[in-house]
Structure formats: structure tokens, C-alpha cells
Amino acid sequence: MSNLKLLLITLVAAWLQLYFLGNMRPLGVLPNLLIIVIIYAGLLREATETLAIALGGGLILDLASGADFGLRMAFYAVLALVVMVLRQMGADFENLGLVLATTAVGAFLYNLAVITGLALQHGSVPLSLAAGRIGRELLLDLVLVVLLRPLLIKILQMPATAPKVMGG
């Protein structure tokens, strides 16, 4: 994938998450589009490209958040590495259940990290508020996995290489 296309995918995903979904806030939460893009990239692209999307997108979201700088970049980098390990173990993007499960676990852990950070800063966070927020975001993230699947596969899938002809 060209560096320009990689940059464009990262910028569009971060922009959609920050401004489009950030302004809509369906069900009162912000879906985590970058988790979904990183998971599909990890299953469809090379490791360096996946890590570049994770680090670049995480940096953009960290710069925009104004708090707990580095959390998003570190989380997305670890997520990219986990997805790459899953791929090396034989995980395949065609298994929608795997993509849904990875997204659910990733979104849950991401929210747990953010809520833990808030609790450490402010003393406590009401458990019912946190659970409701995480549940609604998980629902939206899983719906986005299914809705964006054809588009992300088309954008991220590696082109088929032509077989090499010997001696011709």
C-alpha cells in the first residue's frame, strides 16, 4: 500500500471518529472506529502498515483528547500487535465471529482503561454509568463492524499478485 493511501486511511478514520461520529454521538456514546480499522488492517495488511495506522491514528486522537496523552497511541499499538499475532496463528478476516469478538474485547479494554484513568483522576466513577456507556458503545462498534465490513475489505485487501512465468 502506498504511504499516501495509508496516511489517507488513517486521517479519514480519525476524522470520522473525532468529528463526524463525535458530533452525532449515537446513543450518547462515541463509537471507536479506529479499533475496527486496525483490526481489519491487521487481518488484511502487512504488520508495518497496521502498526503505522495504529500509531498514527492513536497520535491524532491523543492530540485531540487533551488528556491522558499517549493512552490511545499505546492502546492501539498493542491492539495492532495482538491482531498481527492472531493473524500469524491463522486468523482470517472471513471469520466474522473473530472480528466481532476481537472488536468487543478491544472496545471493552479500551473503555476500561479510559474509565480507570478517570477514576484515578477524580476519585470514582459510578459503576452503573460506566457499564451503560460501555454496553452502548460495544453495541455500536459491533454494528459498525458489520456495516463497514465490505468497504474496509475492499479498501484494505492486498491486491492479488500475478503468478510469475518461468523462462518466458
PDB file of C-alpha atoms in Angstrom:
ATOM      1  CA  MET A   1       0.000   0.000   0.000  1.00  0.00           C
ATOM      2  CA  SER A   2       1.388   3.397  -0.842  1.00  0.00           C
ATOM      3  CA  ASN A   3       2.330   5.679   2.022  1.00  0.00           C
ATOM      4  CA  LEU A   4      -0.159   8.283   0.777  1.00  0.00           C
ATOM      5  CA  LYS A   5      -3.054   5.798   0.823  1.00  0.00           C
ATOM      6  CA  LEU A   6      -2.021   4.615   4.287  1.00  0.00           C
ATOM      7  CA  LEU A   7      -1.946   8.204   5.544  1.00  0.00           C
ATOM      8  CA  LEU A   8      -5.318   8.909   3.942  1.00  0.00           C
ATOM      9  CA  ILE A   9      -6.955   5.862   5.571  1.00  0.00           C
ATOM     10  CA  THR A  10      -5.583   6.888   8.974  1.00  0.00           C
ATOM     11  CA  LEU A  11      -6.654  10.526   8.605  1.00  0.00           C
ATOM     12  CA  VAL A  12     -10.152   9.655   7.367  1.00  0.00           C
ATOM     13  CA  ALA A  13     -10.721   7.131  10.174  1.00  0.00           C
ATOM     14  CA  ALA A  14      -9.517   9.599  12.826  1.00  0.00           C
ATOM     15  CA  TRP A  15     -11.536  12.469  11.310  1.00  0.00           C
ATOM     16  CA  LEU A  16     -14.716  10.375  11.157  1.00  0.00           C
ATOM     17  CA  GLN A  17     -14.247   9.281  14.763  1.00  0.00           C
ATOM     18  CA  LEU A  18     -13.454  12.750  16.083  1.00  0.00           C
ATOM     19  CA  TYR A  19     -15.772  14.989  14.106  1.00  0.00           C
ATOM     20  CA  PHE A  20     -18.491  13.040  12.341  1.00  0.00           C
ATOM     21  CA  LEU A  21     -19.252  10.406  14.983  1.00  0.00           C
ATOM     22  CA  GLY A  22     -18.132  12.797  17.716  1.00  0.00           C
ATOM     23  CA  ASN A  23     -20.838  15.271  16.737  1.00  0.00           C
ATOM     24  CA  MET A  24     -23.515  12.616  16.182  1.00  0.00           C
ATOM     25  CA  ARG A  25     -22.873  10.639  19.386  1.00  0.00           C
ATOM     26  CA  PRO A  26     -25.401   7.908  18.598  1.00  0.00           C
ATOM     27  CA  LEU A  27     -26.944   6.503  21.807  1.00  0.00           C
ATOM     28  CA  GLY A  28     -24.947   9.147  23.674  1.00  0.00           C
ATOM     29  CA  VAL A  29     -21.554   7.493  23.117  1.00  0.00           C
ATOM     30  CA  LEU A  30     -18.681   7.752  20.661  1.00  0.00           C
ATOM     31  CA  PRO A  31     -18.121   4.541  18.686  1.00  0.00           C
ATOM     32  CA  ASN A  32     -14.467   3.552  18.304  1.00  0.00           C
ATOM     33  CA  LEU A  33     -13.999   3.433  14.539  1.00  0.00           C
ATOM     34  CA  LEU A  34     -10.217   3.229  14.774  1.00  0.00           C
ATOM     35  CA  ILE A  35     -10.387  -0.106  16.631  1.00  0.00           C
ATOM     36  CA  ILE A  36     -12.373  -1.555  13.742  1.00  0.00           C
ATOM     37  CA  VAL A  37      -9.993  -0.177  11.091  1.00  0.00           C
ATOM     38  CA  ILE A  38      -6.947  -1.511  12.979  1.00  0.00           C
ATOM     39  CA  ILE A  39      -8.476  -4.976  13.327  1.00  0.00           C
ATOM     40  CA  TYR A  40      -9.299  -5.227   9.629  1.00  0.00           C
ATOM     41  CA  ALA A  41      -5.905  -3.773   8.687  1.00  0.00           C
ATOM     42  CA  GLY A  42      -4.184  -6.307  10.939  1.00  0.00           C
ATOM     43  CA  LEU A  43      -6.002  -9.166   9.260  1.00  0.00           C
ATOM     44  CA  LEU A  44      -5.580  -7.870   5.697  1.00  0.00           C
ATOM     45  CA  ARG A  45      -2.346  -5.840   5.514  1.00  0.00           C
ATOM     46  CA  GLU A  46       1.306  -6.174   6.414  1.00  0.00           C
ATOM     47  CA  ALA A  47       2.424  -5.685  10.006  1.00  0.00           C
ATOM     48  CA  THR A  48       4.245  -2.399   9.384  1.00  0.00           C
ATOM     49  CA  GLU A  49       1.194  -0.888   7.710  1.00  0.00           C
ATOM     50  CA  THR A  50      -1.082  -1.970  10.544  1.00  0.00           C
ATOM     51  CA  LEU A  51       1.270  -0.570  13.153  1.00  0.00           C
ATOM     52  CA  ALA A  52       1.564   2.706  11.209  1.00  0.00           C
ATOM     53  CA  ILE A  53      -2.246   3.079  11.166  1.00  0.00           C
ATOM     54  CA  ALA A  54      -2.412   2.286  14.894  1.00  0.00           C
ATOM     55  CA  LEU A  55       0.343   4.701  15.909  1.00  0.00           C
ATOM     56  CA  GLY A  56      -0.742   7.475  13.547  1.00  0.00           C
ATOM     57  CA  GLY A  57      -4.411   7.233  14.435  1.00  0.00           C
ATOM     58  CA  GLY A  58      -3.617   6.951  18.130  1.00  0.00           C
ATOM     59  CA  LEU A  59      -1.402  10.029  17.985  1.00  0.00           C
ATOM     60  CA  ILE A  60      -4.129  12.053  16.249  1.00  0.00           C
ATOM     61  CA  LEU A  61      -6.719  11.004  18.841  1.00  0.00           C
ATOM     62  CA  ASP A  62      -4.275  11.681  21.690  1.00  0.00           C
ATOM     63  CA  LEU A  63      -3.572  15.174  20.366  1.00  0.00           C
ATOM     64  CA  ALA A  64      -7.301  15.856  20.073  1.00  0.00           C
ATOM     65  CA  SER A  65      -8.207  14.462  23.506  1.00  0.00           C
ATOM     66  CA  GLY A  66      -6.211  16.890  25.623  1.00  0.00           C
ATOM     67  CA  ALA A  67      -5.991  14.349  28.445  1.00  0.00           C
ATOM     68  CA  ASP A  68      -4.040  11.200  29.293  1.00  0.00           C
ATOM     69  CA  PHE A  69      -1.661  11.755  26.383  1.00  0.00           C
ATOM     70  CA  GLY A  70      -0.243   8.525  24.994  1.00  0.00           C
ATOM     71  CA  LEU A  71      -3.062   6.240  26.151  1.00  0.00           C
ATOM     72  CA  ARG A  72      -4.690   5.899  22.734  1.00  0.00           C
ATOM     73  CA  MET A  73      -1.440   5.508  20.827  1.00  0.00           C
ATOM     74  CA  ALA A  74      -0.205   2.830  23.251  1.00  0.00           C
ATOM     75  CA  PHE A  75      -3.540   1.014  23.302  1.00  0.00           C
ATOM     76  CA  TYR A  76      -3.908   0.944  19.521  1.00  0.00           C
ATOM     77  CA  ALA A  77      -0.291  -0.217  19.099  1.00  0.00           C
ATOM     78  CA  VAL A  78      -0.880  -3.132  21.480  1.00  0.00           C
ATOM     79  CA  LEU A  79      -4.159  -3.938  19.694  1.00  0.00           C
ATOM     80  CA  ALA A  80      -2.340  -3.976  16.338  1.00  0.00           C
ATOM     81  CA  LEU A  81       0.300  -6.332  17.729  1.00  0.00           C
ATOM     82  CA  VAL A  82      -2.361  -8.673  19.157  1.00  0.00           C
ATOM     83  CA  VAL A  83      -4.215  -8.771  15.831  1.00  0.00           C
ATOM     84  CA  MET A  84      -0.956  -9.480  13.990  1.00  0.00           C
ATOM     85  CA  VAL A  85      -0.250 -12.384  16.361  1.00  0.00           C
ATOM     86  CA  LEU A  86      -3.776 -13.712  15.747  1.00  0.00           C
ATOM     87  CA  ARG A  87      -3.164 -13.484  12.008  1.00  0.00           C
ATOM     88  CA  GLN A  88       0.119 -15.381  12.304  1.00  0.00           C
ATOM     89  CA  MET A  89      -1.761 -18.052  14.263  1.00  0.00           C
ATOM     90  CA  GLY A  90      -4.133 -18.478  11.311  1.00  0.00           C
ATOM     91  CA  ALA A  91      -6.896 -15.947  11.987  1.00  0.00           C
ATOM     92  CA  ASP A  92      -8.746 -14.957   8.845  1.00  0.00           C
ATOM     93  CA  PHE A  93     -10.834 -11.864   8.109  1.00  0.00           C
ATOM     94  CA  GLU A  94     -13.523 -14.058   6.555  1.00  0.00           C
ATOM     95  CA  ASN A  95     -14.412 -15.252  10.064  1.00  0.00           C
ATOM     96  CA  LEU A  96     -16.840 -12.508  11.077  1.00  0.00           C
ATOM     97  CA  GLY A  97     -17.165 -14.013  14.565  1.00  0.00           C
ATOM     98  CA  LEU A  98     -13.440 -13.498  15.138  1.00  0.00           C
ATOM     99  CA  VAL A  99     -13.629  -9.862  14.011  1.00  0.00           C
ATOM    100  CA  LEU A 100     -16.685  -9.251  16.223  1.00  0.00           C
ATOM    101  CA  ALA A 101     -15.053 -10.905  19.258  1.00  0.00           C
ATOM    102  CA  THR A 102     -11.775  -9.021  18.787  1.00  0.00           C
ATOM    103  CA  THR A 103     -13.679  -5.746  18.440  1.00  0.00           C
ATOM    104  CA  ALA A 104     -15.755  -6.430  21.557  1.00  0.00           C
ATOM    105  CA  VAL A 105     -12.720  -7.315  23.674  1.00  0.00           C
ATOM    106  CA  GLY A 106     -10.738  -4.362  22.301  1.00  0.00           C
ATOM    107  CA  ALA A 107     -13.555  -1.860  22.888  1.00  0.00           C
ATOM    108  CA  PHE A 108     -14.174  -3.211  26.393  1.00  0.00           C
ATOM    109  CA  LEU A 109     -10.489  -2.981  27.359  1.00  0.00           C
ATOM    110  CA  TYR A 110     -10.154   0.476  25.815  1.00  0.00           C
ATOM    111  CA  ASN A 111     -13.131   1.773  27.798  1.00  0.00           C
ATOM    112  CA  LEU A 112     -11.855   0.090  30.943  1.00  0.00           C
ATOM    113  CA  ALA A 113      -8.521   1.913  30.529  1.00  0.00           C
ATOM    114  CA  VAL A 114     -10.222   5.281  29.966  1.00  0.00           C
ATOM    115  CA  ILE A 115     -12.642   4.826  32.884  1.00  0.00           C
ATOM    116  CA  THR A 116      -9.824   3.683  35.179  1.00  0.00           C
ATOM    117  CA  GLY A 117      -7.901   6.819  34.251  1.00  0.00           C
ATOM    118  CA  LEU A 118     -10.946   8.963  35.040  1.00  0.00           C
ATOM    119  CA  ALA A 119     -11.461   7.210  38.361  1.00  0.00           C
ATOM    120  CA  LEU A 120      -7.825   7.765  39.316  1.00  0.00           C
ATOM    121  CA  GLN A 121      -8.079  11.471  38.454  1.00  0.00           C
ATOM    122  CA  HIS A 122     -11.477  12.187  40.005  1.00  0.00           C
ATOM    123  CA  GLY A 123     -11.697   9.638  42.805  1.00  0.00           C
ATOM    124  CA  SER A 124     -14.519   7.484  41.443  1.00  0.00           C
ATOM    125  CA  VAL A 125     -16.848   6.843  38.521  1.00  0.00           C
ATOM    126  CA  PRO A 126     -20.379   5.490  39.089  1.00  0.00           C
ATOM    127  CA  LEU A 127     -20.384   1.827  38.038  1.00  0.00           C
ATOM    128  CA  SER A 128     -23.877   1.978  36.506  1.00  0.00           C
ATOM    129  CA  LEU A 129     -22.876   4.959  34.361  1.00  0.00           C
ATOM    130  CA  ALA A 130     -19.691   3.227  33.194  1.00  0.00           C
ATOM    131  CA  ALA A 131     -21.441  -0.088  32.463  1.00  0.00           C
ATOM    132  CA  GLY A 132     -24.199   1.604  30.464  1.00  0.00           C
ATOM    133  CA  ARG A 133     -21.709   3.608  28.444  1.00  0.00           C
ATOM    134  CA  ILE A 134     -19.548   0.580  27.679  1.00  0.00           C
ATOM    135  CA  GLY A 135     -22.579  -1.512  26.717  1.00  0.00           C
ATOM    136  CA  ARG A 136     -23.916   1.101  24.297  1.00  0.00           C
ATOM    137  CA  GLU A 137     -20.520   1.634  22.732  1.00  0.00           C
ATOM    138  CA  LEU A 138     -19.967  -2.113  22.306  1.00  0.00           C
ATOM    139  CA  LEU A 139     -23.310  -2.370  20.540  1.00  0.00           C
ATOM    140  CA  LEU A 140     -22.455   0.470  18.159  1.00  0.00           C
ATOM    141  CA  ASP A 141     -18.961  -0.860  17.493  1.00  0.00           C
ATOM    142  CA  LEU A 142     -20.311  -4.305  16.605  1.00  0.00           C
ATOM    143  CA  VAL A 143     -22.928  -2.814  14.289  1.00  0.00           C
ATOM    144  CA  LEU A 144     -20.180  -0.769  12.590  1.00  0.00           C
ATOM    145  CA  VAL A 145     -18.049  -3.915  12.141  1.00  0.00           C
ATOM    146  CA  VAL A 146     -20.846  -5.491  10.120  1.00  0.00           C
ATOM    147  CA  LEU A 147     -21.848  -2.335   8.209  1.00  0.00           C
ATOM    148  CA  LEU A 148     -18.296  -1.279   7.294  1.00  0.00           C
ATOM    149  CA  ARG A 149     -17.024  -4.794   6.549  1.00  0.00           C
ATOM    150  CA  PRO A 150     -17.448  -4.716   2.724  1.00  0.00           C
ATOM    151  CA  LEU A 151     -15.916  -1.240   2.435  1.00  0.00           C
ATOM    152  CA  LEU A 152     -12.942  -1.974   4.703  1.00  0.00           C
ATOM    153  CA  ILE A 153     -12.207  -5.278   2.957  1.00  0.00           C
ATOM    154  CA  LYS A 154     -12.289  -3.536  -0.424  1.00  0.00           C
ATOM    155  CA  ILE A 155     -10.026  -0.694   0.742  1.00  0.00           C
ATOM    156  CA  LEU A 156      -7.566  -2.752   2.802  1.00  0.00           C
ATOM    157  CA  GLN A 157      -7.326  -6.051   0.942  1.00  0.00           C
ATOM    158  CA  MET A 158      -3.978  -6.665  -0.667  1.00  0.00           C
ATOM    159  CA  PRO A 159      -4.072  -6.887  -4.454  1.00  0.00           C
ATOM    160  CA  ALA A 160      -3.657 -10.354  -5.902  1.00  0.00           C
ATOM    161  CA  THR A 161      -0.267 -10.803  -7.465  1.00  0.00           C
ATOM    162  CA  ALA A 162       0.041 -12.368 -10.867  1.00  0.00           C
ATOM    163  CA  PRO A 163       1.886 -15.701 -10.941  1.00  0.00           C
ATOM    164  CA  LYS A 164       5.454 -15.484 -12.237  1.00  0.00           C
ATOM    165  CA  VAL A 165       6.102 -17.227 -15.522  1.00  0.00           C
ATOM    166  CA  MET A 166       9.341 -19.173 -15.606  1.00  0.00           C
ATOM    167  CA  GLY A 167      11.604 -18.894 -18.662  1.00  0.00           C
ATOM    168  CA  GLY A 168       9.176 -16.857 -20.762  1.00  0.00           C
TER     169      GLY A 168
END
